[in-house]
Coordinates of C-alpha atoms (C1' of nucleotides) in Angstrom, one line a residue:
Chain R
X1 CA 51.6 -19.9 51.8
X2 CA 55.6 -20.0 52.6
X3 CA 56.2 -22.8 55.2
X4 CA 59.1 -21.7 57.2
X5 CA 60.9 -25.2 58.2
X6 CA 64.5 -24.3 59.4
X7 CA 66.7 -25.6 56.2
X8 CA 64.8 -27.4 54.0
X9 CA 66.5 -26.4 51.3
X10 CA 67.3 -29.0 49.1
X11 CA 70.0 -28.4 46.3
X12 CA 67.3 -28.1 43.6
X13 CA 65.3 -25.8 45.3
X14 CA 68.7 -23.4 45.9
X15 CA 69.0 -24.1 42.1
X16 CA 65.8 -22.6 41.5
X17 CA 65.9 -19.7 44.0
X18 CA 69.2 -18.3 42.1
X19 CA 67.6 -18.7 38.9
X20 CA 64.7 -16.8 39.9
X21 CA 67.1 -14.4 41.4
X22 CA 69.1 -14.4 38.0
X23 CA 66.0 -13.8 36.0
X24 CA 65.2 -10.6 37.8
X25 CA 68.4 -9.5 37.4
X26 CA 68.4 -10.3 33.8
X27 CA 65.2 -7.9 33.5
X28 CA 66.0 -5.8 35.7
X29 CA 69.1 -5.2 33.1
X30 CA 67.1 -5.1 29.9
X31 CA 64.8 -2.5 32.0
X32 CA 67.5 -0.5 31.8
X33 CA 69.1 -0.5 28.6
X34 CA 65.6 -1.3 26.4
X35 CA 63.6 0.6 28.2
X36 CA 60.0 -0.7 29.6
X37 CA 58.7 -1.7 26.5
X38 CA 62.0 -3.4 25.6
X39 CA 61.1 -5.3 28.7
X40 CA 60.3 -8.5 26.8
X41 CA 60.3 -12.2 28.1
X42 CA 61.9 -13.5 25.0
X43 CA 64.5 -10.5 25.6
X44 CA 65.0 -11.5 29.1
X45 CA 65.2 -15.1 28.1
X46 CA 67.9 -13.8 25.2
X47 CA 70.0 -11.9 27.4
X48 CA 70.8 -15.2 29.8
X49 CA 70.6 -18.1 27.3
X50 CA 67.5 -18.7 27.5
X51 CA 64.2 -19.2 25.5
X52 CA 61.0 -17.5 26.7
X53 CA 59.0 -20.9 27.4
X54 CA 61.4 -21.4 29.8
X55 CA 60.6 -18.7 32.3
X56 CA 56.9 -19.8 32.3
X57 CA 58.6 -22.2 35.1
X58 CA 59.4 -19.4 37.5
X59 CA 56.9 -16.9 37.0
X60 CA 53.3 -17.4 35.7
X61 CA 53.1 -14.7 33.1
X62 CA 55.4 -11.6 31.7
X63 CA 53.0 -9.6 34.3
X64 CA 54.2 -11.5 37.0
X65 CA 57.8 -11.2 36.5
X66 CA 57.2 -7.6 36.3
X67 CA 55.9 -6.9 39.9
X68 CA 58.1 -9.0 41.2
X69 CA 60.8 -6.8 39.5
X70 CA 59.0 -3.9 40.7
X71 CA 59.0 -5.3 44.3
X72 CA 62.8 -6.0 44.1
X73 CA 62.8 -2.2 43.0
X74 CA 60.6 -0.6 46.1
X75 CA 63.0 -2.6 48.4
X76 CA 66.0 -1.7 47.0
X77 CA 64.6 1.8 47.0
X78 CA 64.0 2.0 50.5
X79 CA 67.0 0.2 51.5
X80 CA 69.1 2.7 50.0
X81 CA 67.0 5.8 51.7
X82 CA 67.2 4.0 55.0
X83 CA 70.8 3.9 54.8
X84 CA 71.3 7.3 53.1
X85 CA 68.4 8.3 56.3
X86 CA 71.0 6.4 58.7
X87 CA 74.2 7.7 57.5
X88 CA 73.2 11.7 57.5
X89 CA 74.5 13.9 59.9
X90 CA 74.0 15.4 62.4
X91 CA 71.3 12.6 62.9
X92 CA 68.8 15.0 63.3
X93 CA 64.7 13.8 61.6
X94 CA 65.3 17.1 59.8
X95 CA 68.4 16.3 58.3
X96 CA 67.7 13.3 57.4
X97 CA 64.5 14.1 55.9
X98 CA 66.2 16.2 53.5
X99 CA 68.6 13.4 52.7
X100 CA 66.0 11.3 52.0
X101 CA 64.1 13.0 49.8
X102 CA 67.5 14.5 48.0
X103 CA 68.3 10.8 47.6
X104 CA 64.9 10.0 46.4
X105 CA 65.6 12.5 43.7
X106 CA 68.6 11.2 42.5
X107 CA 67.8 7.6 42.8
X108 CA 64.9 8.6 40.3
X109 CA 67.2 10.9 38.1
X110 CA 69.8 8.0 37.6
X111 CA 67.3 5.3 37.2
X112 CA 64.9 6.5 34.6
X113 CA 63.0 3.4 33.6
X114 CA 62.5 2.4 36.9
X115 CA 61.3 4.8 38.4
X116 CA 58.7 5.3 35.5
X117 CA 58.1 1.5 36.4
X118 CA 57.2 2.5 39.7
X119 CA 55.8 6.2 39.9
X120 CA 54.8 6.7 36.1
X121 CA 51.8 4.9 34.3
X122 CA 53.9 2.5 33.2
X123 CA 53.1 0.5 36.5
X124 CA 49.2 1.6 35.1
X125 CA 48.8 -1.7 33.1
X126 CA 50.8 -4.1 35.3
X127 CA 49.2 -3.9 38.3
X128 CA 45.6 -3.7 36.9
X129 CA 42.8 -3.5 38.8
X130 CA 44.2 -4.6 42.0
X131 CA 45.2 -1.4 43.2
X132 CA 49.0 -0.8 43.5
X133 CA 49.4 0.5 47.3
X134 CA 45.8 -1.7 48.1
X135 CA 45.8 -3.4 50.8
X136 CA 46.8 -6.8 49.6
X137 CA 49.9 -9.0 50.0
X138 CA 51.1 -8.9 46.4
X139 CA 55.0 -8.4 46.5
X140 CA 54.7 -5.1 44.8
X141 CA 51.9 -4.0 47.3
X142 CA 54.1 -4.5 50.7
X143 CA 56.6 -3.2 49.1
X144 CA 55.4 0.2 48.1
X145 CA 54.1 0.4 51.5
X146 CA 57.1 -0.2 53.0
X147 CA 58.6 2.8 50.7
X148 CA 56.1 4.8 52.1
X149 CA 56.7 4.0 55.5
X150 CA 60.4 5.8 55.5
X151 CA 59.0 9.0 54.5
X152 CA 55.8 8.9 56.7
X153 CA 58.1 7.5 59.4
X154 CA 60.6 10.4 59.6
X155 CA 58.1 12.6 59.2
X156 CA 56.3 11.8 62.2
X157 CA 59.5 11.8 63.9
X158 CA 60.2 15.3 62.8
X159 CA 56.8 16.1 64.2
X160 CA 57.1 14.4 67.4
X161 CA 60.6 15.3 68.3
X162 CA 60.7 19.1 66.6
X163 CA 56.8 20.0 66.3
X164 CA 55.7 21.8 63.2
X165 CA 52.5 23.9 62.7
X166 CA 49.7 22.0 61.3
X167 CA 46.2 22.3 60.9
X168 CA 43.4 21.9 63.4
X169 CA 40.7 19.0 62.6
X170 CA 38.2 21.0 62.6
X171 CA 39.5 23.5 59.7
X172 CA 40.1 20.1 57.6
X173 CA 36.6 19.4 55.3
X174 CA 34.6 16.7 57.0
X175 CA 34.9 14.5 54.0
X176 CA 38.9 15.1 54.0
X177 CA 38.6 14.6 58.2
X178 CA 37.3 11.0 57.6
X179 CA 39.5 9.7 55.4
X180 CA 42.6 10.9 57.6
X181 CA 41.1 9.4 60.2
X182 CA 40.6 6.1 58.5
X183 CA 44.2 5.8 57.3
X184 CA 45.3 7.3 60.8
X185 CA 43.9 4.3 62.4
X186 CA 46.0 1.9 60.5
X187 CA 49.2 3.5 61.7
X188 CA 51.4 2.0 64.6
X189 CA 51.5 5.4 66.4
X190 CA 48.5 7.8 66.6
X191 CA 49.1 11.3 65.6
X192 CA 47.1 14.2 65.0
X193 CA 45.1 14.1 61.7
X194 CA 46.9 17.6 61.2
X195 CA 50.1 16.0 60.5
X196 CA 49.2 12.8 58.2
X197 CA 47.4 16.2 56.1
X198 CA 51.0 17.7 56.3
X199 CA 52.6 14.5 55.1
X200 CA 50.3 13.6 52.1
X201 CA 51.0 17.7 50.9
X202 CA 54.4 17.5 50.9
X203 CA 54.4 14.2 49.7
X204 CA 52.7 15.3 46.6
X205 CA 54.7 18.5 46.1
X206 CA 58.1 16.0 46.5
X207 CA 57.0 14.0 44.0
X208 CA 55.5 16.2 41.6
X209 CA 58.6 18.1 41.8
X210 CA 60.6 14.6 40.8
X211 CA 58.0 13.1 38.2
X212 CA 58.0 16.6 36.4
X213 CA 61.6 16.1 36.2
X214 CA 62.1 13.1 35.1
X215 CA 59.4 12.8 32.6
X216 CA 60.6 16.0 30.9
X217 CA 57.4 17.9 32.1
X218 CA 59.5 20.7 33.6
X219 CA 61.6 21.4 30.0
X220 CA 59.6 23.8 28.5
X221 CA 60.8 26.2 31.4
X222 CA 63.9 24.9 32.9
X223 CA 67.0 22.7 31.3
X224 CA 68.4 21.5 34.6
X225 CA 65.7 21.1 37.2
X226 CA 68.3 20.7 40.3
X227 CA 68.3 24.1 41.3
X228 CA 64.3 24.4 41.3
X229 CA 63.8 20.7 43.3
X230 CA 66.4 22.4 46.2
X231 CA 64.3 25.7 46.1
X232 CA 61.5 23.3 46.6
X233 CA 63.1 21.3 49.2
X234 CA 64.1 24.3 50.8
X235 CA 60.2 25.4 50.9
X236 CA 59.2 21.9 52.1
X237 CA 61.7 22.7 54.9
X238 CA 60.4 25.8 55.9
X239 CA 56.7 24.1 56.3
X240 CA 58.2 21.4 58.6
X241 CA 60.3 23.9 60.6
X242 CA 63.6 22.2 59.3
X243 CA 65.0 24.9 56.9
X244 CA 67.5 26.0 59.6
X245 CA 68.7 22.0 58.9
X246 CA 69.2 22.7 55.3
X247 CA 72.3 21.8 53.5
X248 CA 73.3 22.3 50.0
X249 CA 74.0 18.3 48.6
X250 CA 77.1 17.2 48.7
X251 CA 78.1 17.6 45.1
Chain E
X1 CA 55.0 24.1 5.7
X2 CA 51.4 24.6 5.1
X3 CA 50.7 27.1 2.1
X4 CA 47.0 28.6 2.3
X5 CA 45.7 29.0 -1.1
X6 CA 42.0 29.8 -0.3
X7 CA 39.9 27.4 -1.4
X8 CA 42.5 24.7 -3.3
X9 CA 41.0 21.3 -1.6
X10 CA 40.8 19.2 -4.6
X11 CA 37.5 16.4 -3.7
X12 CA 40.3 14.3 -3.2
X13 CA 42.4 16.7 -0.6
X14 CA 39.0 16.9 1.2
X15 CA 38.3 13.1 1.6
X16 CA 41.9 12.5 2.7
X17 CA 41.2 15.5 5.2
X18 CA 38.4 13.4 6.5
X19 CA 40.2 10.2 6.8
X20 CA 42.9 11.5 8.5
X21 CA 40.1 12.6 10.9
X22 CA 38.9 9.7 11.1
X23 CA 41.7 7.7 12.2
X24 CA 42.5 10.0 14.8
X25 CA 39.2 9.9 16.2
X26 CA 39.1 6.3 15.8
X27 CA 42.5 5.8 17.4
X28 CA 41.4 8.3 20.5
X29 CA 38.1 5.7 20.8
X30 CA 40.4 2.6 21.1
X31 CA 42.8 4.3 23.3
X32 CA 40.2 4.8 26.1
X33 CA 38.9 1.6 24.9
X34 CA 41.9 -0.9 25.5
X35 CA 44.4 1.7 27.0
X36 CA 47.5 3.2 25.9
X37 CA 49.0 -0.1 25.0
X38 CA 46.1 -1.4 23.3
X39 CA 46.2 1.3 21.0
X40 CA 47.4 -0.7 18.0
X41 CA 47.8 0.0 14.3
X42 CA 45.9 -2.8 13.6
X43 CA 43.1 -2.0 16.1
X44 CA 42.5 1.1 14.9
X45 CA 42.5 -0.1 11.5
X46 CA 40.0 -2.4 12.2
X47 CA 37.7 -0.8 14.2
X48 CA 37.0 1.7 10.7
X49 CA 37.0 -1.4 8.6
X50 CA 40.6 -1.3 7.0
X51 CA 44.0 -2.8 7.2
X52 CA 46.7 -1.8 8.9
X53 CA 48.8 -0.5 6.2
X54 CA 46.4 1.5 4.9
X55 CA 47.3 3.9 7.5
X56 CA 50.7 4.2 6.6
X57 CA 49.2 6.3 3.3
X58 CA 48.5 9.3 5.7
X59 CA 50.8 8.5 9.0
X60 CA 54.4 7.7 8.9
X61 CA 54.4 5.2 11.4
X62 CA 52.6 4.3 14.9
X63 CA 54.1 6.8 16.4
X64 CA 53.6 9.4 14.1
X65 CA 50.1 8.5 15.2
X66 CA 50.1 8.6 18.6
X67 CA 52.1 12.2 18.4
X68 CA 48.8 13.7 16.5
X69 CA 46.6 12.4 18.5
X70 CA 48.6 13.4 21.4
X71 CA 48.8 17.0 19.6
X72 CA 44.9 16.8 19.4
X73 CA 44.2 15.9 23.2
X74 CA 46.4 18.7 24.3
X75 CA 44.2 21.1 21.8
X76 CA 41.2 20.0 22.9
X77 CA 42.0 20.1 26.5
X78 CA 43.4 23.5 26.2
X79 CA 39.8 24.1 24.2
X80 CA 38.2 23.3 27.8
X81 CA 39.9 25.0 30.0
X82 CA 39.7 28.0 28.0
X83 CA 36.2 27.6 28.1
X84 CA 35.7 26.9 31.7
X85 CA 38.0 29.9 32.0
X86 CA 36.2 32.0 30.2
X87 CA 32.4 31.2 31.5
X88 CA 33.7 31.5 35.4
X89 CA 31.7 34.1 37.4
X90 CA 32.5 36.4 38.5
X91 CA 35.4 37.0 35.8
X92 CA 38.2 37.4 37.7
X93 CA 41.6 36.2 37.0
X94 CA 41.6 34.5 40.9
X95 CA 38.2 32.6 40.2
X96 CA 39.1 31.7 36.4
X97 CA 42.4 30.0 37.8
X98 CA 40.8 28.2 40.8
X99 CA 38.0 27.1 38.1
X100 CA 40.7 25.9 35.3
X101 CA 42.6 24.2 37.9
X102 CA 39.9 22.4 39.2
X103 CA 38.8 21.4 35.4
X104 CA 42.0 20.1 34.8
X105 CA 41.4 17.2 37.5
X106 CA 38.4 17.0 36.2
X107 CA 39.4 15.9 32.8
X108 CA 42.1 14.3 34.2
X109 CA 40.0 11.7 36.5
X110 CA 37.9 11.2 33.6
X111 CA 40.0 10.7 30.8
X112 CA 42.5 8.3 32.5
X113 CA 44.3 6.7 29.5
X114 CA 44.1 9.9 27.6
X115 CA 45.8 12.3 30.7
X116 CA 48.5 9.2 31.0
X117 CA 49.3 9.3 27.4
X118 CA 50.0 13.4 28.2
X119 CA 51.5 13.6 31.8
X120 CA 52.5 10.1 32.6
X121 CA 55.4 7.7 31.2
X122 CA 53.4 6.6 28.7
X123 CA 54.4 9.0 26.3
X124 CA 58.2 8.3 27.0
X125 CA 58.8 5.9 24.3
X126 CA 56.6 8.2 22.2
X127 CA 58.3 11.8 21.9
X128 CA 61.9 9.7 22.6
X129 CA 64.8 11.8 22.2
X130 CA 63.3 15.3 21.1
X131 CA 61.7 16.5 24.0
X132 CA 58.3 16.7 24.0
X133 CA 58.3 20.2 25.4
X134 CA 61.0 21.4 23.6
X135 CA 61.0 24.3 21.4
X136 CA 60.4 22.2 17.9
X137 CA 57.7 22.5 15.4
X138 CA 56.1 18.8 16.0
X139 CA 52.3 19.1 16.5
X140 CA 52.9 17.7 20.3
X141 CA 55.3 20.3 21.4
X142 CA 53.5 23.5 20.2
X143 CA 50.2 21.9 21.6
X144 CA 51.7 21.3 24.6
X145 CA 53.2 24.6 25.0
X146 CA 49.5 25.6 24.5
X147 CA 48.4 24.0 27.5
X148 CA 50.9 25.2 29.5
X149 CA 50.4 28.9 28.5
X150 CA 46.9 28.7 29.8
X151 CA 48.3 28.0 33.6
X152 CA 50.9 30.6 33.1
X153 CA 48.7 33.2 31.4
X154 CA 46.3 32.7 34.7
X155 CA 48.9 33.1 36.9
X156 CA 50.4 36.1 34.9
X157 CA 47.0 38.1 35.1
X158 CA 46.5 37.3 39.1
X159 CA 49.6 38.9 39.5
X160 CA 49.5 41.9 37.3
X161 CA 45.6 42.7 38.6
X162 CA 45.6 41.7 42.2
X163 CA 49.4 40.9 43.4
X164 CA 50.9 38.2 45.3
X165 CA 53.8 38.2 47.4
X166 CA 56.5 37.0 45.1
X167 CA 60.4 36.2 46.3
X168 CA 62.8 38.6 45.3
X169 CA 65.7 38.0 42.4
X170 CA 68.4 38.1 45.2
X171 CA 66.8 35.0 47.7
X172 CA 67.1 32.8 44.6
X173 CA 69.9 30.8 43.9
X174 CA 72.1 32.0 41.1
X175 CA 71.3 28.4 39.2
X176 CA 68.1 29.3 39.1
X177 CA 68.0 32.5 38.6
X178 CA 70.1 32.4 35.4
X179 CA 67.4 29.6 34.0
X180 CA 64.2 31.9 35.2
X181 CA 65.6 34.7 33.8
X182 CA 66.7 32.6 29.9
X183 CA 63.2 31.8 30.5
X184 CA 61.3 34.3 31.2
X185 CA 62.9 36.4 28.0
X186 CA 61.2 33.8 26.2
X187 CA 57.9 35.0 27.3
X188 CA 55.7 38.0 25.4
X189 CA 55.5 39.8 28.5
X190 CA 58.1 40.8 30.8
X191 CA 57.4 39.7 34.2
X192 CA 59.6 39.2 37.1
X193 CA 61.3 36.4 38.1
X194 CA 59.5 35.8 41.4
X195 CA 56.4 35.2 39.6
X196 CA 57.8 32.7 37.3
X197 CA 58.9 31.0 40.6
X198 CA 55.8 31.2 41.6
X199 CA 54.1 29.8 39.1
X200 CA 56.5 26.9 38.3
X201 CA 55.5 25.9 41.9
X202 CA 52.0 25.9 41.8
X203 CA 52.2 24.0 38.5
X204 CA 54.5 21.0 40.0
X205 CA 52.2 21.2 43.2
X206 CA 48.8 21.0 41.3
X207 CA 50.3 18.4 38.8
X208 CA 51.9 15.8 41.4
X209 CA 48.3 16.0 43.0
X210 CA 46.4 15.3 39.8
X211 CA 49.2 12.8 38.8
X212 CA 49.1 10.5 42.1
X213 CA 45.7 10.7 42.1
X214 CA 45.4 9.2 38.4
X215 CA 47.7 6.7 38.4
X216 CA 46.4 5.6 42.1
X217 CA 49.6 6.5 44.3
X218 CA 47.6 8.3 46.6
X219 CA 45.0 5.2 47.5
X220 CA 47.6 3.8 50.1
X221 CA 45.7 7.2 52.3
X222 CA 43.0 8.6 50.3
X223 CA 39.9 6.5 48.7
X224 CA 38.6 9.7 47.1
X225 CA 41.6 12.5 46.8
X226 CA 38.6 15.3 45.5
X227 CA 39.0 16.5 49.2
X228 CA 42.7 16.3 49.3
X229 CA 42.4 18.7 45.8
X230 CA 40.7 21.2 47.0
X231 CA 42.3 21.3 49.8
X232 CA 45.5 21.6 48.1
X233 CA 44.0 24.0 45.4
X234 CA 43.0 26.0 48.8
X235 CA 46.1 25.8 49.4
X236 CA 47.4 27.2 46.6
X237 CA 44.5 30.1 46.5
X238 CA 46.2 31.1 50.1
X239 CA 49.8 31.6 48.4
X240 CA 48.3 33.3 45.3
X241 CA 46.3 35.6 47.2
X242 CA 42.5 34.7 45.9
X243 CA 41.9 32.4 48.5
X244 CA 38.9 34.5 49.4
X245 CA 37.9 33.9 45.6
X246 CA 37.7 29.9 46.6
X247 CA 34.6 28.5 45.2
X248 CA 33.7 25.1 46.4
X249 CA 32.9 23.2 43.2
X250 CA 29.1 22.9 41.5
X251 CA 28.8 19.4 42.0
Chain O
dG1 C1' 35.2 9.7 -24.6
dT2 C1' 39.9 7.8 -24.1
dG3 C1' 44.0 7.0 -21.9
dC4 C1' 47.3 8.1 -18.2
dT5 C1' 48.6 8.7 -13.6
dA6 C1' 48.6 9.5 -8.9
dG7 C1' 46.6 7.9 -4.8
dC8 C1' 44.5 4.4 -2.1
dG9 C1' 43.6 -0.1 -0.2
dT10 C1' 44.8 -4.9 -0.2
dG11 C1' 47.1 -9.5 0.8
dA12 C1' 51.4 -11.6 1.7
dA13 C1' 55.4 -11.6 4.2
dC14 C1' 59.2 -10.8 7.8
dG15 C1' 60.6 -10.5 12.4
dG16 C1' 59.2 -9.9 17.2
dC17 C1' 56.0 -10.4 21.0
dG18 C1' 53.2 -13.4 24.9
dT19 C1' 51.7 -17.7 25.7
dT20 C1' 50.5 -22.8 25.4
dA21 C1' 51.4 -27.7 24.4
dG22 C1' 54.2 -31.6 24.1
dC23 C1' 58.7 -33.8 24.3
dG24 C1' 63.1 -35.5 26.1
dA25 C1' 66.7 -35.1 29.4
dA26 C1' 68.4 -34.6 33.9
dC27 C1' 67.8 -35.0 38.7
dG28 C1' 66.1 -36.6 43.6
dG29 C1' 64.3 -39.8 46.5
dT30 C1' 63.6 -44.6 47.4
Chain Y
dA1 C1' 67.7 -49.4 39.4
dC2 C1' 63.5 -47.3 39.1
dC3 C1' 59.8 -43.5 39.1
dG4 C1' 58.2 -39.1 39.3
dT5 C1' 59.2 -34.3 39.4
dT6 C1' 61.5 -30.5 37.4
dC7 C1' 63.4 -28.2 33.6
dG8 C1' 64.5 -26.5 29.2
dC9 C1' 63.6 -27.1 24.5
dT10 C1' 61.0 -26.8 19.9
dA11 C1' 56.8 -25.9 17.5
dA12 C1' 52.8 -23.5 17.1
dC13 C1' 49.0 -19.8 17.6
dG14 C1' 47.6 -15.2 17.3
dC15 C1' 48.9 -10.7 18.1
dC16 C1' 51.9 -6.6 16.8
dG17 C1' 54.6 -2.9 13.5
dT18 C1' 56.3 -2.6 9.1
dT19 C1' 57.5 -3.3 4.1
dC20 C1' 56.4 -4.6 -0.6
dA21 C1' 54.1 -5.5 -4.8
dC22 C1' 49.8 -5.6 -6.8
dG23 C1' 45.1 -3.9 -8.4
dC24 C1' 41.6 -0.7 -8.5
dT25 C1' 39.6 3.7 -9.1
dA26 C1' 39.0 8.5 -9.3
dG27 C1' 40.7 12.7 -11.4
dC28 C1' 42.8 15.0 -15.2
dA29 C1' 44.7 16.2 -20.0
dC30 C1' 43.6 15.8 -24.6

DNA sequence: GTGCTAGCGTGAACGGCGTTAGCGAACGGT
DNA sequence: ACCGTTCGCTAACGCCGTTCACGCTAGCAC
């Protein structure tokens, strides 16, 4: 589809690559401040001195500028837990694994809309049918998957390098077994379907703890949830054999 | 607010009674029909064969609306899993729990738009400001808190009948503590705080696996995450103590 | 039975939305 | 200088939530 010749680029098309960059800035902004449903081509259009018709040049529907926002959103995402993942110290898989997912929290604490954009059901009519994390080459879809990857990746890494305990194949359900295996497959390095089990369960319990939180789910018992995601964390770390690696965050 | 003369309803009181039933029901049938954002005044209103601001004579606006009907899924689902819970055999708090928790996906995989209107983002823009879970009067919030006393009456009678090992006061952190302990006074029986820990975590575990599993953020692994619950919910039997009680499920 | 009134449903209207169609101006390549 | 592409605009359609003023009708007092 994209034709890679070495600098093609002629002035209109640099033009139109900043514009489209500009748009998804613009809605990126009125994400923020309006909300998701405030997320409104005509809005969009407004805030830049625009009309609506206008962006029907750059992306093919409201829909479409959407995931494309959303994709912008997974990268930036994972940039910023890659470099928070770089930057902790000791550089240790454990240490930065709690980083991460400390950052992860409050990337989605600070960025409300977006990350109901992304891990809500907001996202539930945008991408429609075509599943979200399919595997397809959507922008939204490589995206997501490379957000996964920096979790799945340091787990691994945690595994390989520190070892934690994880369940034998044969205690996981046959149906359970498959699947794991099938996913396992697609992987660059093969590891024991124990471990991808491991991964998805603390993977869910990370992000229940954060979608909870952020979607007010958690204020019928607790007014600040920070405390309860670190006892969580804390737990996680225990499973993984990292809590010795815990730190309290930085503020 | 609502004064309970015995018998008072007028013909009139009764037929507006109805209608207001009506458009509920209707509303809930175009909800799962065209989704949370298809559920328009208008499209209610014309699905029953009216205009939309007829409705305005018994709601006070579209959200007003979508809060009852919000209030009425969180009864009736709290109407199921009482029911599940109380027709589990053998009666047991350990099998009731396991057999709730499992009827909560189970209403959850099936009543998509509904459960995202509940758990997701969706209702963000609905109960704005005032929390949804908050301590107010609005139908939503003392429906919700409904549903969530089913989980935590469970959990309460596992631990009072069989026990499970519980953290003590002193390993939580003093943040925590403080809020388990302004919450727990809220509660009609005294319990202590370990338990509350306890339970908040099996709720954020079970929800972020019914939660990814709606909204599809578990299909980048999983094609069918019913193994992945009960393997969780296994899980969760292990921590609580009843995982001898595990039942694998009828179907 | 008659008249009054409160409640209900309606059509019209306002502003906002996504989206399409058609027009004119500016620009790039030749 | 010319031609075609690109771009942004206005106008329009049908949807939405919401408000308003109007009729109708059912219930009630007398």
């Amino acid at each position: 589809m994209s034709e890679l010749p070495i600098e093609p680029l002629s002035r209109r098309d640099r033009m139109r690559v900043d514009t489209v960059r500009e748009i998804k800035e613009t809605a990126r902004k009125v994400l923020v401040e309006q909300g998701v449903d405030g997320l409104a081509l005509r809005a969009v259009a407004r805030a830049m001195g625009m009309t609506a018709p206008a962006l029907y040049r750059y992306f093919d529907s409201r829909e479409d500028l959407v995931e494309h926002v959303v994709a912008d959103l997974y990268d930036e995402l994972s940039d910023h837990l890659e470099q928070v993942r770089d930057a902790a110290e000791p550089a240790t898989p454990g240490v930065q694994l709690m980083s991460t997912a400390r950052a992860f929290r409050a990337w989605a604490t600070t960025h409300h809309a977006e990350f109901g954009l992304l891990f809500g059901s907001a996202g539930e009519g945008v991408i429609p049918a075509a599943d979200l994390h399919g595997p397809g080459d959507h922008p939204p879809q490589v995206a997501s998957r490379r957000f996964g990857g920096v979790f799945a990746e340091l787990i691994s890494r945690v595994y390989l390098e520190q070892g934690f305990p994880v369940p034998d194949e044969e205690e996981l359900e046959p149906a359970l077994r498959a699947q794991l295996t099938e996913w396992c497959a697609k992987l660059p390095v093969a590891l024991p379907l124990g471990v991808m089990h491991v991964f998805l369960s603390c993977w869910i319990r990370l992000y229940g703890m954060v979608c909870m939180e952020v979607f007010g789910h958690l204020r019928f018992a607790l007014e600040d949830a920070a405390p309860m995601f670190e006892s969580e964390l804390q737990a996680l770390g225990r499973i993984l054999g990292i809590a010795d690696e815990y730190r309290p965050p930085a503020a």
